[in-house]
CSV table of C-alpha atoms and ligand atoms in Angstrom, one decimal:
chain,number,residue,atom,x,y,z
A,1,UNK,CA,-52.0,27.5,1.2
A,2,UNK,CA,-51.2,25.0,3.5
A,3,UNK,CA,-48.5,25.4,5.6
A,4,UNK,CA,-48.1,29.3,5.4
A,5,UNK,CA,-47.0,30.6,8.2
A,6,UNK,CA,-46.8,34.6,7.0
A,7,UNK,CA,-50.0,36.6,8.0
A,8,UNK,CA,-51.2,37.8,4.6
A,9,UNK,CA,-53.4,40.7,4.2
A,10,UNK,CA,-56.9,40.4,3.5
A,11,UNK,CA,-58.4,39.8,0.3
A,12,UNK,CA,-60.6,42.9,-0.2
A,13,UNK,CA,-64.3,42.5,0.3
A,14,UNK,CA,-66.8,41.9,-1.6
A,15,UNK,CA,-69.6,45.1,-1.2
A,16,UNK,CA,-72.4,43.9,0.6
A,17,UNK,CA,-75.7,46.2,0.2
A,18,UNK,CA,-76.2,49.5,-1.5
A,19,UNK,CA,-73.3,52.1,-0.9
A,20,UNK,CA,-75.6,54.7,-1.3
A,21,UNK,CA,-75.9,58.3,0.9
A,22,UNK,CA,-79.4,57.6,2.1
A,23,UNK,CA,-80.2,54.3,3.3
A,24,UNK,CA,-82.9,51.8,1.8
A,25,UNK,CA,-86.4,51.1,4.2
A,26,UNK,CA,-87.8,47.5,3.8
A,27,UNK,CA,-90.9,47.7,1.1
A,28,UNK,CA,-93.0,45.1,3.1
A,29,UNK,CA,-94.7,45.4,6.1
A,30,UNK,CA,-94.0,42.9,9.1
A,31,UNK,CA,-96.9,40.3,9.8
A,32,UNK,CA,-98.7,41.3,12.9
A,33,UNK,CA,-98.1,38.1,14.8
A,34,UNK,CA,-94.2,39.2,15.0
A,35,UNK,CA,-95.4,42.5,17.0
A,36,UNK,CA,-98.0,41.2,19.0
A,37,UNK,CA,-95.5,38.3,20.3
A,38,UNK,CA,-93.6,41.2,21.0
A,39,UNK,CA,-95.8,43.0,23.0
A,40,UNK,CA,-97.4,40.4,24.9
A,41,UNK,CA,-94.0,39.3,26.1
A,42,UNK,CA,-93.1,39.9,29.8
A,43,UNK,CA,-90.0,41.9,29.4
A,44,UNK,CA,-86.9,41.2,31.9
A,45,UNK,CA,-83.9,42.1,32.7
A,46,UNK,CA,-80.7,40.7,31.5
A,47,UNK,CA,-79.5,38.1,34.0
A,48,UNK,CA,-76.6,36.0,32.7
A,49,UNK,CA,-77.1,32.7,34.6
A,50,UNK,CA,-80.7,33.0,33.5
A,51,UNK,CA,-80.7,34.0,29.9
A,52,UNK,CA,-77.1,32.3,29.1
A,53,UNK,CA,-76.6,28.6,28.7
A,54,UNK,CA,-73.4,28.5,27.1
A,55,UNK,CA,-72.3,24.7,25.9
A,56,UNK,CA,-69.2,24.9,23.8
A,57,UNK,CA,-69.4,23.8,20.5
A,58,UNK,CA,-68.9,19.8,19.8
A,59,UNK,CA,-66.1,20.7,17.0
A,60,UNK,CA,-64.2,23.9,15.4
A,61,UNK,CA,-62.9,23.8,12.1
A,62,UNK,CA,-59.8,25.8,12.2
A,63,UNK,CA,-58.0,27.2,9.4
A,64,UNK,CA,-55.7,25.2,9.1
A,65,UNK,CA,-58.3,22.6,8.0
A,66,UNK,CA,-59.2,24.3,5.1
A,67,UNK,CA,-55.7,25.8,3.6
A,68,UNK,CA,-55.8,28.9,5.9
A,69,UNK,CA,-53.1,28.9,8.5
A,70,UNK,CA,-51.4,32.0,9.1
A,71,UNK,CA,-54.5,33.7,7.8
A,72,UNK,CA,-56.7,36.2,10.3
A,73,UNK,CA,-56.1,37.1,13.6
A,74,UNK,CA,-57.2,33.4,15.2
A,75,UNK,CA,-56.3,29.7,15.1
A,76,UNK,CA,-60.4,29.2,14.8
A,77,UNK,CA,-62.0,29.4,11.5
A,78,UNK,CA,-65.8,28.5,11.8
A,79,UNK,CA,-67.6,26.3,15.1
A,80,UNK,CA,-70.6,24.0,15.0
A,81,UNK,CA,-73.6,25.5,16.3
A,82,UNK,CA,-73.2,25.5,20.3
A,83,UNK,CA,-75.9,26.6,22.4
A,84,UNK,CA,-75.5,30.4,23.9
A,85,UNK,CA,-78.8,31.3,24.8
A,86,UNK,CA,-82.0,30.1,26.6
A,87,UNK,CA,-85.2,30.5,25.3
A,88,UNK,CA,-86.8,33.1,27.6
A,89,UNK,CA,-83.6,34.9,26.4
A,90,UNK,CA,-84.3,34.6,22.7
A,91,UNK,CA,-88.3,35.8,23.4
A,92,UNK,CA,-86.7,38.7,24.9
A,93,UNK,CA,-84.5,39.7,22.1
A,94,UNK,CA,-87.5,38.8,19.8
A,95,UNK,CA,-89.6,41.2,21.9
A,96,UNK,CA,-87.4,44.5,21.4
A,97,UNK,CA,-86.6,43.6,17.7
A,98,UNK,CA,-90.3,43.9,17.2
A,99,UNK,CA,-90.8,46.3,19.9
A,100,UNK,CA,-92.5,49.8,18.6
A,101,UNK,CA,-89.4,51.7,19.1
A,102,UNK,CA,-86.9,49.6,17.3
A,103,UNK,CA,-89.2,49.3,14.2
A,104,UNK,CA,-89.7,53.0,14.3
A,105,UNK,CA,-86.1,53.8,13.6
A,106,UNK,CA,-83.8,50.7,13.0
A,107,UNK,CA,-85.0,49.1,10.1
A,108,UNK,CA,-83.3,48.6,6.7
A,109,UNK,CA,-82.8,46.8,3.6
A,110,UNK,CA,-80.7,46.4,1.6
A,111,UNK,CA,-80.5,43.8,-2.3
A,112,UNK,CA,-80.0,40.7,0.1
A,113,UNK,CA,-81.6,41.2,3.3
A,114,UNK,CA,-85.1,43.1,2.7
A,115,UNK,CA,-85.9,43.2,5.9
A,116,UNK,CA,-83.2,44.3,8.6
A,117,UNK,CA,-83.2,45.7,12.5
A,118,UNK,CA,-79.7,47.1,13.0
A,119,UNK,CA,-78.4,49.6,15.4
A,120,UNK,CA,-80.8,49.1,17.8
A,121,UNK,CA,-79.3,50.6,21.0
A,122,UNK,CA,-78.8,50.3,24.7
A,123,UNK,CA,-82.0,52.9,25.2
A,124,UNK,CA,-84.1,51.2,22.7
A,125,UNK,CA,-82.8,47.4,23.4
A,126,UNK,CA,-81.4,47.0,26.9
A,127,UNK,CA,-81.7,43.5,26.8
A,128,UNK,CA,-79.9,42.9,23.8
A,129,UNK,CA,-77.0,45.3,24.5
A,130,UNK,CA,-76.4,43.9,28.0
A,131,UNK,CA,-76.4,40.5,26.8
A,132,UNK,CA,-73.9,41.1,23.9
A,133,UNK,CA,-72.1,43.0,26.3
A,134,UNK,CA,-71.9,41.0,29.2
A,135,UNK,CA,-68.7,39.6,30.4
A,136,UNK,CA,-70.1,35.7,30.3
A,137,UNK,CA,-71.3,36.0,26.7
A,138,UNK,CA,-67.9,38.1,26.0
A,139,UNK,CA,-66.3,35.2,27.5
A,140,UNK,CA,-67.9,32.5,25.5
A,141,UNK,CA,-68.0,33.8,21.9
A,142,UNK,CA,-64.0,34.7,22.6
A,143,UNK,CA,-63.4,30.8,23.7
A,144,UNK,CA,-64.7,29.5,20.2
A,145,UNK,CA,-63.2,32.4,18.5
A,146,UNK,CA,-60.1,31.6,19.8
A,147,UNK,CA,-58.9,34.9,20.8
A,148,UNK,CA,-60.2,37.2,23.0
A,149,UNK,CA,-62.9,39.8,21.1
A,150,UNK,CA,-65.1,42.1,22.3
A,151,UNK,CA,-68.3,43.7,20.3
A,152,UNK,CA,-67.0,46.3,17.3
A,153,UNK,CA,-69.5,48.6,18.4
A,154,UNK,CA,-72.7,49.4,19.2
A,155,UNK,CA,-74.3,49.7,15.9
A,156,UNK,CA,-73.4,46.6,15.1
A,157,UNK,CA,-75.0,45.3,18.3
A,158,UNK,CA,-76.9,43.5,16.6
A,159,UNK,CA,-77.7,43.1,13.0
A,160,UNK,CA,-81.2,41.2,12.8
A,161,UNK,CA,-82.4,39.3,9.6
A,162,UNK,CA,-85.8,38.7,9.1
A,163,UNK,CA,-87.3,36.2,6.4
A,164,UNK,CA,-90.8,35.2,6.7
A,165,UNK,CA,-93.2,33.4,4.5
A,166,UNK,CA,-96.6,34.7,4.1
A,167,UNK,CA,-98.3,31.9,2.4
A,168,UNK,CA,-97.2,27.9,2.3
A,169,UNK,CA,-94.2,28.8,-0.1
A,170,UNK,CA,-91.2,28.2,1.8
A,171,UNK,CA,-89.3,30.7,3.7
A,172,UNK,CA,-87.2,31.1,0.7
A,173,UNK,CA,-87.9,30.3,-2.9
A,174,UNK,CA,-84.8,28.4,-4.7
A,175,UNK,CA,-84.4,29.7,-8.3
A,176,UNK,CA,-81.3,28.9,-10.6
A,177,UNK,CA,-78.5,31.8,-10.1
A,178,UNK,CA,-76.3,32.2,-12.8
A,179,UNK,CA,-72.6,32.5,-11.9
A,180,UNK,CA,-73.4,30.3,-8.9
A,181,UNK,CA,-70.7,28.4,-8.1
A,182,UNK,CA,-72.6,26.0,-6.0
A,183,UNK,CA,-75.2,25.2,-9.3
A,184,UNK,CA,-77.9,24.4,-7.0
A,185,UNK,CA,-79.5,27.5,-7.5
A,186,UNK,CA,-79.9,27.4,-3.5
A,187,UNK,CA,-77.4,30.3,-2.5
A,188,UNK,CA,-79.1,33.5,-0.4
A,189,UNK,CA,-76.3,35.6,-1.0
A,190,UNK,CA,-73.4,35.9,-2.9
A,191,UNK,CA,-69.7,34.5,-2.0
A,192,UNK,CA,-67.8,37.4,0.1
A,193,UNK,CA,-65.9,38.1,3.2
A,194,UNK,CA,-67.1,39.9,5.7
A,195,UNK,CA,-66.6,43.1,7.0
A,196,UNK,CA,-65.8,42.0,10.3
A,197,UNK,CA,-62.9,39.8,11.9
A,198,UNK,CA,-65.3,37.8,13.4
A,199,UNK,CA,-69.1,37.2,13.1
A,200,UNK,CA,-71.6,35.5,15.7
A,201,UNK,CA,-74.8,34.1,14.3
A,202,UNK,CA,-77.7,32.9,16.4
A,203,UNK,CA,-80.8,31.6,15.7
A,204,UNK,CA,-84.3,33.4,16.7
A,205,UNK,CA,-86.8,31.5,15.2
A,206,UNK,CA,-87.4,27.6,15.5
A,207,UNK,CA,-86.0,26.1,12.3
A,208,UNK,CA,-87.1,22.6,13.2
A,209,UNK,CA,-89.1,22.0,9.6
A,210,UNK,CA,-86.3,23.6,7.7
A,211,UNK,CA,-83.7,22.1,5.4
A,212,UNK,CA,-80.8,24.1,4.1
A,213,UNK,CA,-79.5,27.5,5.6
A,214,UNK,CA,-75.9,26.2,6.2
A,215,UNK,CA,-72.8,28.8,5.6
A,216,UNK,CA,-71.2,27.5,2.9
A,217,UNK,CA,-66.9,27.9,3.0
A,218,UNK,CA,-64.2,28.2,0.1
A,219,UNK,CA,-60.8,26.3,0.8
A,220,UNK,CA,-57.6,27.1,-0.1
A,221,UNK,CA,-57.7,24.7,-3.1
A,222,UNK,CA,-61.2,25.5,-4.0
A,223,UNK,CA,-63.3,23.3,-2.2
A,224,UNK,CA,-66.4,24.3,-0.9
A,225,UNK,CA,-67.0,23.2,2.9
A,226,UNK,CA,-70.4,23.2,3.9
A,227,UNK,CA,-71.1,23.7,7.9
A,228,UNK,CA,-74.2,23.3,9.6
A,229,UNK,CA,-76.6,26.8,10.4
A,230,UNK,CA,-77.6,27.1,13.9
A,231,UNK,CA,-80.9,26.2,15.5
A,232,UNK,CA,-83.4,28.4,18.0
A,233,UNK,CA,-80.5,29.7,20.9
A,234,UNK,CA,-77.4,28.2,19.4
A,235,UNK,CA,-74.6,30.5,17.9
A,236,UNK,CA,-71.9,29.5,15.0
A,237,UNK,CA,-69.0,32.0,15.4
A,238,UNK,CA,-67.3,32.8,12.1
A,239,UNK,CA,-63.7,34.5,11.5
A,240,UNK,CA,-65.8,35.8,8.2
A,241,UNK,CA,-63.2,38.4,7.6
A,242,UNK,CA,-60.4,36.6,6.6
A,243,UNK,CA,-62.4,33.3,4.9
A,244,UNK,CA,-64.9,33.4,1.1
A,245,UNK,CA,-68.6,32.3,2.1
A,246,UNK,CA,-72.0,32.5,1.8
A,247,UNK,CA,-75.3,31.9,3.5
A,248,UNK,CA,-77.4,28.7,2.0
A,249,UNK,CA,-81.1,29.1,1.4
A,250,UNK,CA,-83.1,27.6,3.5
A,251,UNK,CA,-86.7,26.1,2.7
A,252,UNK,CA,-89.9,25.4,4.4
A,253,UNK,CA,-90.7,26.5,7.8
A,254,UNK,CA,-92.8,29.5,8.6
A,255,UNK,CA,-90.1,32.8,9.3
A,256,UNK,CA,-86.6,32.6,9.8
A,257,UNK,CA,-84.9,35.5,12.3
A,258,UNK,CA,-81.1,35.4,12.5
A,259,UNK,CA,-79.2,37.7,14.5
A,260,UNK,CA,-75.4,38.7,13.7
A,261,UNK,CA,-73.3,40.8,15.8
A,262,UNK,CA,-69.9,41.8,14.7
A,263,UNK,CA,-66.9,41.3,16.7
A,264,UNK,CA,-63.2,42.5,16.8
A,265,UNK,CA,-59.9,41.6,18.8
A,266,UNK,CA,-60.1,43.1,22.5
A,267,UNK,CA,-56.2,43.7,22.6
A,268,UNK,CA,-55.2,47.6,20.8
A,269,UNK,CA,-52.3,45.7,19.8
A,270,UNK,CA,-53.5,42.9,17.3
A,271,UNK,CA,-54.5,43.9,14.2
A,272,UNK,CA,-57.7,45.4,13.7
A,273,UNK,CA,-58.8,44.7,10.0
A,274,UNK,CA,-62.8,45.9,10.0
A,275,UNK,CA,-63.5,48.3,7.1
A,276,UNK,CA,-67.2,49.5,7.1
A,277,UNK,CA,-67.9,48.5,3.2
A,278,UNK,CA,-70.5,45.9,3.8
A,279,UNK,CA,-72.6,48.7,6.5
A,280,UNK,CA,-72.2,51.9,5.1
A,281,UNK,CA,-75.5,51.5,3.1
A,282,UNK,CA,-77.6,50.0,5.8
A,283,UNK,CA,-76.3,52.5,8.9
A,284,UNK,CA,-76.7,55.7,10.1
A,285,UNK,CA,-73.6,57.2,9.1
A,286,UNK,CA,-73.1,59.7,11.7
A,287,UNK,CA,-73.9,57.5,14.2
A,288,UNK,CA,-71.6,54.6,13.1
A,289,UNK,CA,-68.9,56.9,11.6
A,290,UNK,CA,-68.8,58.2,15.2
A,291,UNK,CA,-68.4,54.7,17.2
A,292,UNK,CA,-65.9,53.5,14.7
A,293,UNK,CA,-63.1,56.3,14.6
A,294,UNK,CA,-64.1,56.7,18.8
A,295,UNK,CA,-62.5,52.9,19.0
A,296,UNK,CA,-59.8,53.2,16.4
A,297,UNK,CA,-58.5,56.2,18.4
A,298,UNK,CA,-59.3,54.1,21.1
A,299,UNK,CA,-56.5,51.5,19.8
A,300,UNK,CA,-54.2,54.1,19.0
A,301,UNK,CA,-54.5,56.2,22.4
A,302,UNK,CA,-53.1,52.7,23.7
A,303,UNK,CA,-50.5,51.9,21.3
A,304,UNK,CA,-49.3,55.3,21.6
A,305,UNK,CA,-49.2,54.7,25.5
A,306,UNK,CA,-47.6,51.5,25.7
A,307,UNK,CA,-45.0,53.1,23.1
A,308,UNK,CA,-43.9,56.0,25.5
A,309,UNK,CA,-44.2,53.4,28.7
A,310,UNK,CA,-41.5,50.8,26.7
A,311,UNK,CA,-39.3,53.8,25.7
A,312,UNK,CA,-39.2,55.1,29.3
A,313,UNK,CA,-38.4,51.5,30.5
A,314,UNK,CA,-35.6,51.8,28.2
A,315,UNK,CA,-34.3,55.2,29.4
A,316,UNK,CA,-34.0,54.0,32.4
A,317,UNK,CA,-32.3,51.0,31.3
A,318,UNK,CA,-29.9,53.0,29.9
A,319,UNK,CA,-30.4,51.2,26.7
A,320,UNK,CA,-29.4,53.4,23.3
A,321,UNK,CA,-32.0,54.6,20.8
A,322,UNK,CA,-33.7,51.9,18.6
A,323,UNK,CA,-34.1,53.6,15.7
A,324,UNK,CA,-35.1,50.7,13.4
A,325,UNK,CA,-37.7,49.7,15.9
A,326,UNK,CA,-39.0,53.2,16.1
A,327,UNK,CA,-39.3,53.9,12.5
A,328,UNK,CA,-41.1,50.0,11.8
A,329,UNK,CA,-43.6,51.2,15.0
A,330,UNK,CA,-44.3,54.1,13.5
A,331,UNK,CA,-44.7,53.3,9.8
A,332,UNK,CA,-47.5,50.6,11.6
A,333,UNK,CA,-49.2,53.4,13.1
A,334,UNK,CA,-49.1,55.2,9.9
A,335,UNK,CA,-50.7,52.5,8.0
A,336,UNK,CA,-53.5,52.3,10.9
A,337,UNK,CA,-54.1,56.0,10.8
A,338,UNK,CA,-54.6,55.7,6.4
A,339,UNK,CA,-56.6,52.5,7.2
A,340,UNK,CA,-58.9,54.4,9.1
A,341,UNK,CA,-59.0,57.5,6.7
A,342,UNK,CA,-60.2,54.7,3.8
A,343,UNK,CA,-63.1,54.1,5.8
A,344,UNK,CA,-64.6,57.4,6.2
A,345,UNK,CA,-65.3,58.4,3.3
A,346,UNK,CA,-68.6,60.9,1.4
A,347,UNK,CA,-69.8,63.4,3.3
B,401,FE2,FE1,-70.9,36.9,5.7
């Protein structure tokens, strides 16, 4: 609503992918000229002023724009595609995605993305996780954000989609959904939030002949907003958490490889919000399970640290007991601690 200026929770999210024990492999093979690109390819090192060209974006709609203020943990709902990456930095990426190793262990699929690369790794993908993980990117997808993020955690780091069209049919085929609010029958997958405060998309595969494949925004009042997908090296940053969408089809062109990687706020004291209901199906649990509760003790260790450092201050300030303050501090803790417990769940 417009004008709100009281943070309200978020809406609970929509279950993205099978929440299934054992996790799904794609049914199709990939086409061979993916892997052999890969494998010709001259592999580097990450070297931010070679691989990142970061131009911000031209606009960012913010939330107040569409009926959102005072919702999410940023001023910055979604940007327009802004450059990030060069191109020798996307044919790196594109060469670990389709690398031996990474297709060995990391894919997955799940009802809307049949063919996924997730959790590839700093030993499997160095190039990838240094670039996600380097200070200038870090830098640049927390300036169109709007607050400062860092990646959620290595698993996440980075989710790859891969859509490819083995014939002349376009990349993907539009048929008539029912219950599809947009009635163009053009929707790839179904309106939800995300798992994730923030998302960052970017572009691997030249989408020059392509039409569609916009993310497509609910308003406040109902409205659907429709911004722009990104092209080969530029980004669109998302706070996909806190605001309904969907991905667009998109048609014609020969594949279409999007990367996501998941971000959260950097500070242990705003509001983390991530629940693990849109991954648990397409993850290695014990691997994810692991990285999540290491950051959320992580955040606590912190909070818990700053609390003792502000009661010592006051000690020594010979202020009295705040008891109020205590019990609302600690009741927040509490709620972070059952938070967490929500999210591990099964065996
Ligand atoms: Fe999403």
């Amino acid at each position: 609503m417009p004008g709100l200026l009281v943070a309200q929770p978020p809406p609970a999210p929509h279950v993205i992918g099978p929440a299934t024990k054992n996790v799904t492999l794609p049914s199709e093979p990939l086409p061979q000229y993916l892997l052999d690109q890969a494998r010709s390819t001259r592999r580097e090192e990450f070297y931010a002023p070679k691989h990142i060209n970061f131009q911000p974006p031209a606009n960012i709609v913010s939330m107040k724009e569409i009926g959102l203020e005072g919702h999410g943990i940023s001023p910055n709902a979604v940007s327009e595609p802004f450059r990030l990456f060069t191109d020798e930095a996307v044919q790196q990426i594109r060469a670990e995605v389709f690398s031996e190793e990474v297709l060995k262990d990391c894919r997955f699929a799940s009802t809307f993305n049949k063919q996924m690369v997730r959790g590839m790794g700093p030993a499997r993908a160095p190039f990838t996780y240094a670039a996600w993980n380097s200070p200038e990117l870090i830098a640049a997808v927390s300036k169109v954000a709007g607050i400062d993020v860092v990646p959620s955690f290595d698993f996440e780091v980075a989710n790859i989609n891969i859509s490819v069209n083995s014939g002349d049919k376009p990349v993907a085929e539009p048929k008539k959904e029912d219950g599809n609010p947009l009635g163009d029958g053009l929707s790839s997958v179904a309106w939800h939030y995300d798992s994730f405060p923030f998302v960052c998309v970017v572009m691997l595969s030249d989408c020059t002949d392509m039409v569609g494949g916009e993310t497509a925004l609910r308003t406040s009042s109902g409205e659907i907003m429709k911004v722009r997908g990104p092209a080969m090296g530029t980004a669109v940053v998302l706070q996909g958490r806190y605001i309904e969408h969907q991905a667009l089809k998109a048609l014609g062109g020969r594949e279409r490889i999007s990367m996501v990687t998941c971000f959260r706020p950097k500070s242990p004291h705003v509001r983390d919000e991530t629940v693990l209901t849109g991954v648990r199906g397409i993850s290695h649990k014990s691997e994810m399970y692991t990285q999540y509760t290491e950051y959320r003790l992580e955040i606590l260790e912190e909070r818990v640290r700053a609390k003792q450092k502000s009661e010592r201050t006051r000690v020594a300030a010979r202020r009295p007991f705040d008891t109020e303050e205590t019990r609302r501090w600690l009741i927040e803790q509490r709620a972070f601690i059952d938070s967490t417990l929500e999210e591990l769940t099964g065996e």
